[in-house]
C-alpha cells in the first residue's frame, strides 16, 4: 500500500477565499473580456495563474522580516543572503537583483557581443529577450522529444549534445559567449534535466572554453526529479544533489520568486572574479547598491531563510507530489494533459480537449475561461494567443502546443483545493462538446495575451451552452 503524504506544515495564518456564485462569475468573466489575466484577484477562488511570487512564506520568514537591516550600504541582511547562496548554491560571487530578469539583463550585457549565438534548452521569454536585445541569436538545443506533449521521458528537459556540438562546429566557440541551461525547463512544462546531461554539457563546453550559465529558477525542483529518477541518487539529500548540479556551471541567474519561496527578489552568481567585478558596476546602474540590488533588507532576510527551507527534503517532496496528485487525477479521468507531469504545473492539452474547435477559435483561451466560469479557478492560456503574430506576414503564429497552464503556488493550497480543481476540469471534460470558441474583439499590438478581449462565438453568446439547449452528440 502506498502511504499518502499530507502537507509538511500546519496553518498558522489564513487568507479567506471569495466564492462567487455562478451568476457572479459569469458577470466577472464578461467584464474581463473572457481573459483570465483581466479578472480581479478578489473574484478568484483558486488562483493557478502562476507560481511566480505567489509562494506562502513560513513563520520564520515572517519573523525574519522584522530583523531586516535597511542600511543603504553593507546591510547585515545582504550578508545573510550572500552566505545562504554561497553555502547552498556553492558559487563564489553573488549579486542581488530585484528579480530574475535583472540578473539576465546584467549577464547578457556583459557576456554577449552582437552576432553571438546563445544556445539554450528551450527559450524563456525574458531570458531570450535580454539575449536578443544584446545582439545574440537564440538557438534551441533541447532534445526533440521536449516539443511533443505525449512522449513520456524521465528527463525531457535534457540538452541534445549533438545539436550543441553541431552549433559549436558551425559558428565556432568564439561566437558562443555561454550556454544557458534551464533547470527545470519552464516552457517545456517544468521538465527536468539529468545530472549526467548537466555533466556532459559542462565537459563539452569546457573543452571549447565556453561557459555554462544556469537559469536556476527551479533548480530545487530539478534536484528532486534527479533523486527520484536517476540511478545512484535515491539516497542522496536534496541539498547534496543541488550542490553537485550547480557544480557543473560557471554561474547562474535566479528568480527568487520561484524556488526561493519569496514574493520578490533574485540574484546573479558566478565563480569568475573578473565577471563579478564588471557585474558589480552594472548592478549599481540598473538595480541598486551591490548590497541590496533592488530588494529591501527584509526581502533579503526572507529569501535567505527561504533558501534553507526550499532544500528541506519533506518540503520539496510534497511540492512535486502535490502537482502530480492533481495531474494523476486528470490522467485517471482520461483528460488530455502534457506528460509526464512536470515540477510546477499541470498543462491541459486544449486541442485534444476541445477537438471541435479550430485553433483560430482559441481553444485554450476558451477552456481557461470555461474553467473560471465553472469553479472560479484561474488558469492561463499558453497557445495561439500567447504566441502572437508573425512580424512579416501578420498571420497568427500557430504553436503546436495549445495549452492551459494550471500552475501550483508553493505551500499555498492543500490537496483539497487540488480536488476541487480536478473535479472542475473533469466536469468540463464531460461536457466539452458544449464549450464554444471565442472571437477576439480587441487585440493589443504587443504581448496581446495580457490585455486581449474576447466574446463567445456561439449564437446565444454563452461560453458553455445551457444543458437543455444542447443536442448531445454522444
Ligand atoms: C520567472 C522566470 C524567469 C524570470 O524571473 P523574474 O523573477 O520573473 O524576472 C526566468 N527564467 C525562468 C525559467 C522563469 O520561470
Tab-separated table of N, CA and C and ligand atoms in Angstrom, residues 50-52 98-104 123-127 182-187 215-218 253-258 264-266 344 405, ligand 1:
chain	number	residue	atom	x	y	z
A	50	UNK	N	-0.066	31.581	-11.873
A	50	UNK	CA	1.391	31.458	-11.910
A	50	UNK	C	1.914	30.990	-10.559
A	51	UNK	N	3.141	30.451	-10.576
A	51	UNK	CA	3.833	30.110	-9.325
A	51	UNK	C	4.888	31.166	-9.016
A	52	UNK	N	4.841	32.283	-9.728
A	52	UNK	CA	5.885	33.306	-9.597
A	52	UNK	C	5.506	34.348	-8.552
A	98	UNK	N	16.614	42.735	-8.454
A	98	UNK	CA	15.219	42.893	-7.999
A	98	UNK	C	14.392	41.658	-8.304
A	99	UNK	N	14.695	40.963	-9.384
A	99	UNK	CA	14.135	39.637	-9.660
A	99	UNK	C	14.990	38.986	-10.733
A	100	UNK	N	14.551	37.855	-11.296
A	100	UNK	CA	15.401	37.096	-12.213
A	100	UNK	C	15.859	37.885	-13.427
A	101	UNK	N	14.949	38.653	-14.009
A	101	UNK	CA	15.286	39.360	-15.252
A	101	UNK	C	16.346	40.438	-15.039
A	102	UNK	N	16.462	40.946	-13.815
A	102	UNK	CA	17.521	41.904	-13.506
A	102	UNK	C	18.880	41.240	-13.673
A	103	UNK	N	18.992	40.000	-13.229
A	103	UNK	CA	20.232	39.237	-13.373
A	103	UNK	C	20.486	38.899	-14.847
A	104	UNK	N	19.417	38.576	-15.571
A	104	UNK	CA	19.555	38.248	-17.000
A	104	UNK	C	20.070	39.453	-17.780
A	123	UNK	N	13.543	28.232	-24.952
A	123	UNK	CA	13.713	29.619	-24.532
A	123	UNK	C	12.836	29.924	-23.329
A	124	UNK	N	13.160	30.970	-22.601
A	124	UNK	CA	12.193	31.584	-21.693
A	124	UNK	C	12.062	33.044	-22.131
A	125	UNK	N	10.850	33.589	-22.016
A	125	UNK	CA	10.541	34.909	-22.589
A	125	UNK	C	11.565	35.994	-22.229
A	126	UNK	N	11.746	36.258	-20.934
A	126	UNK	CA	12.624	37.372	-20.562
A	126	UNK	C	14.092	37.050	-20.837
A	127	UNK	N	14.465	35.777	-20.645
A	127	UNK	CA	15.850	35.371	-20.878
A	127	UNK	C	16.231	35.617	-22.327
A	182	UNK	N	18.455	25.762	-18.564
A	182	UNK	CA	17.386	25.976	-17.593
A	182	UNK	C	17.105	24.679	-16.847
A	183	UNK	N	17.014	24.783	-15.518
A	183	UNK	CA	16.742	23.601	-14.681
A	183	UNK	C	15.675	23.968	-13.654
A	184	UNK	N	14.457	23.489	-13.788
A	184	UNK	CA	13.824	22.722	-14.860
A	184	UNK	C	13.475	23.644	-16.033
A	185	UNK	N	12.893	23.062	-17.100
A	185	UNK	CA	12.537	23.863	-18.270
A	185	UNK	C	11.069	24.283	-18.178
A	186	UNK	N	10.865	25.525	-17.852
A	186	UNK	CA	9.518	26.081	-17.677
A	186	UNK	C	8.667	25.853	-18.923
A	187	UNK	N	9.186	26.297	-20.078
A	187	UNK	CA	8.385	26.291	-21.295
A	187	UNK	C	8.111	24.882	-21.823
A	215	UNK	N	19.979	28.854	-15.765
A	215	UNK	CA	18.795	29.554	-15.289
A	215	UNK	C	18.289	28.666	-14.158
A	216	UNK	N	18.670	29.024	-12.937
A	216	UNK	CA	18.467	28.131	-11.786
A	216	UNK	C	17.109	28.322	-11.112
A	217	UNK	N	16.217	29.049	-11.779
A	217	UNK	CA	14.926	29.416	-11.193
A	217	UNK	C	14.209	28.283	-10.454
A	218	UNK	N	14.195	27.085	-11.036
A	218	UNK	CA	13.502	25.951	-10.389
A	218	UNK	C	14.466	24.792	-10.127
A	253	UNK	N	21.669	32.691	-13.187
A	253	UNK	CA	20.703	33.741	-12.890
A	253	UNK	C	19.588	33.074	-12.085
A	254	UNK	N	19.005	33.807	-11.168
A	254	UNK	CA	17.995	33.204	-10.293
A	254	UNK	C	16.826	34.140	-10.066
A	255	UNK	N	15.630	33.619	-10.267
A	255	UNK	CA	14.434	34.329	-9.848
A	255	UNK	C	14.034	33.790	-8.485
A	256	UNK	N	14.191	34.601	-7.462
A	256	UNK	CA	13.835	34.154	-6.113
A	256	UNK	C	12.347	33.912	-5.958
A	257	UNK	N	11.566	34.407	-6.922
A	257	UNK	CA	10.113	34.324	-6.839
A	257	UNK	C	9.588	32.911	-7.022
A	258	UNK	N	10.454	32.003	-7.409
A	258	UNK	CA	10.018	30.612	-7.560
A	258	UNK	C	10.616	29.773	-6.426
A	264	UNK	N	9.359	38.365	-3.946
A	264	UNK	CA	10.134	39.216	-4.849
A	264	UNK	C	11.623	38.989	-4.584
A	265	UNK	N	12.451	39.189	-5.598
A	265	UNK	CA	13.904	39.083	-5.414
A	265	UNK	C	14.562	38.158	-6.417
A	266	UNK	N	15.880	38.244	-6.463
A	266	UNK	CA	16.638	37.382	-7.364
A	266	UNK	C	18.116	37.605	-7.149
A	344	UNK	N	6.099	22.228	-11.711
A	344	UNK	CA	5.369	23.346	-11.121
A	344	UNK	C	3.962	23.533	-11.664
A	405	UNK	N	-2.404	26.312	-18.671
A	405	UNK	CA	-1.477	26.011	-17.589
A	405	UNK	C	-2.130	26.196	-16.230
B	1	LIG	C1	10.275	33.596	-13.907
B	1	LIG	C2	11.394	33.134	-14.730
B	1	LIG	C3	12.440	33.995	-15.105
B	1	LIG	C4	12.424	35.472	-14.829
B	1	LIG	O1	12.385	35.765	-13.496
B	1	LIG	P1	11.581	37.030	-12.906
B	1	LIG	O2	11.852	36.947	-11.445
B	1	LIG	O3	10.146	36.862	-13.255
B	1	LIG	O4	12.172	38.246	-13.522
B	1	LIG	C5	13.494	33.443	-15.812
B	1	LIG	N1	13.517	32.148	-16.158
B	1	LIG	C6	12.530	31.304	-15.831
B	1	LIG	C7	12.611	29.876	-16.249
B	1	LIG	C8	11.426	31.762	-15.114
B	1	LIG	O5	10.437	30.918	-14.826
